[in-house]
Amino acid sequence: MTKSLLKYRYSFTAGAFAAGGSFFGHAPSQLSELPILIRLFEYTPETIYYLELILLRALPIALMLICNVLNWRYFLKALQCTEQTLTATVLTAATNYMFSFLLGAIVYGEKVTMLSTLGAAFIIVGLWFLCKAQEEQKVKDKMKKLH
């Protein structure tokens, strides 16, 4: 199983960057509601304006763009490393969903329900079956070539 996870590392990395892109895309609306950021600085109305512009708007958007570029970079590498494009696509999407679920719950305090936990469990089990099926197919193909 470890070799199959290593083989699909680009898919997992692409999914993590995709989740990062959506996380930072969602961040400006969430960060602007945190009054603690404003209390950290001696402020004037002009300082608050520039602080909000740079830290709460520009930085998250720049990080979102960087994450999205890296998502595509690693997704293309994942497509090159796998025999089937469907495998890379599914692994990337599932990783994106899992990281988004975790980031939403931990950072943004989104509600974790029994249904969302069950959905996350199904995604993990599906990933395991997908990776296992790919490895078993490879073994079968090798056995056919030997005979």
mmCIF file of C-alpha atoms in Angstrom:
data_model
loop_
_atom_site.group_PDB
_atom_site.id
_atom_site.type_symbol
_atom_site.label_atom_id
_atom_site.label_comp_id
_atom_site.label_asym_id
_atom_site.label_seq_id
_atom_site.Cartn_x
_atom_site.Cartn_y
_atom_site.Cartn_z
ATOM 1 C CA MET A 1 0.000 0.000 0.000
ATOM 2 C CA THR A 2 2.876 2.386 0.716
ATOM 3 C CA LYS A 3 4.171 2.138 -2.844
ATOM 4 C CA SER A 4 0.748 2.983 -4.238
ATOM 5 C CA LEU A 5 0.514 6.019 -1.980
ATOM 6 C CA LEU A 6 3.955 7.141 -3.102
ATOM 7 C CA LYS A 7 2.916 6.662 -6.718
ATOM 8 C CA TYR A 8 -0.110 8.909 -6.241
ATOM 9 C CA ARG A 9 1.701 11.602 -4.233
ATOM 10 C CA TYR A 10 1.195 14.166 -6.991
ATOM 11 C CA SER A 11 -2.565 13.600 -6.917
ATOM 12 C CA PHE A 12 -2.628 14.068 -3.147
ATOM 13 C CA THR A 13 -0.432 17.174 -3.401
ATOM 14 C CA ALA A 14 -2.647 18.646 -6.129
ATOM 15 C CA GLY A 15 -5.721 18.040 -3.984
ATOM 16 C CA ALA A 16 -4.081 19.714 -0.995
ATOM 17 C CA PHE A 17 -3.211 22.780 -3.068
ATOM 18 C CA ALA A 18 -6.752 22.874 -4.481
ATOM 19 C CA ALA A 19 -8.104 22.923 -0.938
ATOM 20 C CA GLY A 20 -5.586 25.630 -0.077
ATOM 21 C CA GLY A 21 -6.795 27.694 -3.010
ATOM 22 C CA SER A 22 -10.406 27.530 -1.878
ATOM 23 C CA PHE A 23 -9.332 28.122 1.741
ATOM 24 C CA PHE A 24 -7.492 31.335 0.864
ATOM 25 C CA GLY A 25 -10.270 32.362 -1.513
ATOM 26 C CA HIS A 26 -12.714 32.151 1.379
ATOM 27 C CA ALA A 27 -10.326 33.827 3.853
ATOM 28 C CA PRO A 28 -10.952 37.551 3.109
ATOM 29 C CA SER A 29 -14.597 37.358 4.136
ATOM 30 C CA GLN A 30 -13.692 35.472 7.317
ATOM 31 C CA LEU A 31 -10.609 37.492 8.289
ATOM 32 C CA SER A 32 -12.354 40.842 8.048
ATOM 33 C CA GLU A 33 -14.585 39.748 10.929
ATOM 34 C CA LEU A 34 -11.649 39.213 13.324
ATOM 35 C CA PRO A 35 -11.228 42.351 15.445
ATOM 36 C CA ILE A 36 -8.024 41.022 17.022
ATOM 37 C CA LEU A 37 -6.058 41.868 13.876
ATOM 38 C CA ILE A 38 -6.933 45.528 14.217
ATOM 39 C CA ARG A 39 -5.999 45.597 17.930
ATOM 40 C CA LEU A 40 -2.469 44.406 17.180
ATOM 41 C CA PHE A 41 -1.485 47.730 15.633
ATOM 42 C CA GLU A 42 -1.596 51.376 16.628
ATOM 43 C CA TYR A 43 -4.184 52.451 14.173
ATOM 44 C CA THR A 44 -5.649 55.405 12.460
ATOM 45 C CA PRO A 45 -8.423 55.139 9.890
ATOM 46 C CA GLU A 46 -5.785 55.320 7.154
ATOM 47 C CA THR A 47 -3.710 52.532 8.783
ATOM 48 C CA ILE A 48 -6.770 50.327 9.091
ATOM 49 C CA TYR A 49 -7.557 50.850 5.429
ATOM 50 C CA TYR A 50 -4.064 49.777 4.297
ATOM 51 C CA LEU A 51 -3.902 46.934 6.808
ATOM 52 C CA GLU A 52 -7.203 45.592 5.554
ATOM 53 C CA LEU A 53 -6.217 46.078 1.939
ATOM 54 C CA ILE A 54 -2.891 44.267 2.269
ATOM 55 C CA LEU A 55 -3.441 41.611 4.929
ATOM 56 C CA LEU A 56 -7.103 40.891 4.541
ATOM 57 C CA ARG A 57 -7.546 41.239 0.792
ATOM 58 C CA ALA A 58 -4.332 41.118 -1.256
ATOM 59 C CA LEU A 59 -2.379 38.470 0.688
ATOM 60 C CA PRO A 60 -5.141 35.812 0.714
ATOM 61 C CA ILE A 61 -5.841 36.412 -2.983
ATOM 62 C CA ALA A 62 -2.138 36.080 -3.818
ATOM 63 C CA LEU A 63 -1.943 32.866 -1.783
ATOM 64 C CA MET A 64 -5.077 31.580 -3.515
ATOM 65 C CA LEU A 65 -3.518 32.204 -6.927
ATOM 66 C CA ILE A 66 -0.264 30.496 -5.898
ATOM 67 C CA CYS A 67 -2.165 27.474 -4.560
ATOM 68 C CA ASN A 68 -4.218 27.208 -7.751
ATOM 69 C CA VAL A 69 -1.118 27.365 -9.960
ATOM 70 C CA LEU A 70 0.559 24.677 -7.848
ATOM 71 C CA ASN A 71 -2.647 22.618 -7.966
ATOM 72 C CA TRP A 72 -2.518 22.551 -11.772
ATOM 73 C CA ARG A 73 1.225 21.870 -11.790
ATOM 74 C CA TYR A 74 0.929 18.827 -9.560
ATOM 75 C CA PHE A 75 -2.269 17.654 -11.223
ATOM 76 C CA LEU A 76 -0.483 17.571 -14.589
ATOM 77 C CA LYS A 77 2.369 15.623 -12.978
ATOM 78 C CA ALA A 78 -0.196 13.232 -11.506
ATOM 79 C CA LEU A 79 -1.708 12.681 -14.946
ATOM 80 C CA GLN A 80 1.733 11.840 -16.321
ATOM 81 C CA CYS A 81 2.484 9.342 -13.529
ATOM 82 C CA THR A 82 -0.740 7.332 -13.599
ATOM 83 C CA GLU A 83 -1.893 4.895 -16.226
ATOM 84 C CA GLN A 84 -5.475 6.136 -16.095
ATOM 85 C CA THR A 85 -6.470 9.779 -15.987
ATOM 86 C CA LEU A 86 -9.583 8.868 -14.009
ATOM 87 C CA THR A 87 -7.445 7.689 -11.090
ATOM 88 C CA ALA A 88 -5.523 10.954 -10.870
ATOM 89 C CA THR A 89 -8.725 12.974 -11.172
ATOM 90 C CA VAL A 90 -10.588 11.046 -8.482
ATOM 91 C CA LEU A 91 -7.660 11.058 -6.055
ATOM 92 C CA THR A 92 -7.121 14.786 -6.511
ATOM 93 C CA ALA A 93 -10.801 15.602 -6.038
ATOM 94 C CA ALA A 94 -11.148 13.348 -3.001
ATOM 95 C CA THR A 95 -8.062 14.844 -1.376
ATOM 96 C CA ASN A 96 -9.432 18.314 -2.073
ATOM 97 C CA TYR A 97 -12.737 17.421 -0.399
ATOM 98 C CA MET A 98 -11.015 15.936 2.648
ATOM 99 C CA PHE A 99 -8.671 18.866 3.189
ATOM 100 C CA SER A 100 -11.512 21.345 2.625
ATOM 101 C CA PHE A 101 -13.617 19.472 5.171
ATOM 102 C CA LEU A 102 -10.806 19.544 7.742
ATOM 103 C CA LEU A 103 -9.835 23.179 7.131
ATOM 104 C CA GLY A 104 -13.455 24.292 7.294
ATOM 105 C CA ALA A 105 -14.007 22.523 10.585
ATOM 106 C CA ILE A 106 -10.722 23.473 12.244
ATOM 107 C CA VAL A 107 -10.090 27.003 10.999
ATOM 108 C CA TYR A 108 -13.496 28.378 10.100
ATOM 109 C CA GLY A 109 -15.426 26.513 12.786
ATOM 110 C CA GLU A 110 -17.888 24.987 10.351
ATOM 111 C CA LYS A 111 -20.288 22.529 11.908
ATOM 112 C CA VAL A 112 -19.273 18.862 11.688
ATOM 113 C CA THR A 113 -22.348 16.673 11.464
ATOM 114 C CA MET A 114 -22.756 12.931 11.475
ATOM 115 C CA LEU A 115 -23.620 13.095 7.773
ATOM 116 C CA SER A 116 -20.462 15.041 6.887
ATOM 117 C CA THR A 117 -18.341 12.630 8.950
ATOM 118 C CA LEU A 118 -19.975 9.667 7.221
ATOM 119 C CA GLY A 119 -19.305 11.282 3.839
ATOM 120 C CA ALA A 120 -15.634 11.795 4.758
ATOM 121 C CA ALA A 121 -15.388 8.160 5.826
ATOM 122 C CA PHE A 122 -16.855 7.023 2.500
ATOM 123 C CA ILE A 123 -14.310 9.147 0.637
ATOM 124 C CA ILE A 124 -11.426 7.581 2.579
ATOM 125 C CA VAL A 125 -12.721 4.058 2.023
ATOM 126 C CA GLY A 126 -13.254 4.804 -1.658
ATOM 127 C CA LEU A 127 -9.692 6.076 -1.978
ATOM 128 C CA TRP A 128 -8.376 2.954 -0.314
ATOM 129 C CA PHE A 129 -10.361 0.697 -2.665
ATOM 130 C CA LEU A 130 -9.250 2.684 -5.696
ATOM 131 C CA CYS A 131 -5.555 2.479 -4.794
ATOM 132 C CA LYS A 132 -5.848 -1.195 -3.865
ATOM 133 C CA ALA A 133 -7.674 -2.063 -7.095
ATOM 134 C CA GLN A 134 -4.993 -0.333 -9.157
ATOM 135 C CA GLU A 135 -2.244 -2.344 -7.460
ATOM 136 C CA GLU A 136 -4.151 -5.631 -7.835
ATOM 137 C CA GLN A 137 -4.698 -4.940 -11.537
ATOM 138 C CA LYS A 138 -1.001 -4.340 -11.955
ATOM 139 C CA VAL A 139 -0.179 -7.680 -10.331
ATOM 140 C CA LYS A 140 -2.693 -9.459 -12.574
ATOM 141 C CA ASP A 141 -1.197 -7.821 -15.665
ATOM 142 C CA LYS A 142 2.293 -8.959 -14.642
ATOM 143 C CA MET A 143 1.059 -12.493 -14.087
ATOM 144 C CA LYS A 144 -0.536 -12.551 -17.555
ATOM 145 C CA LYS A 145 2.705 -11.396 -19.130
ATOM 146 C CA LEU A 146 4.635 -14.179 -17.401
ATOM 147 C CA HIS A 147 2.326 -16.882 -18.746
#
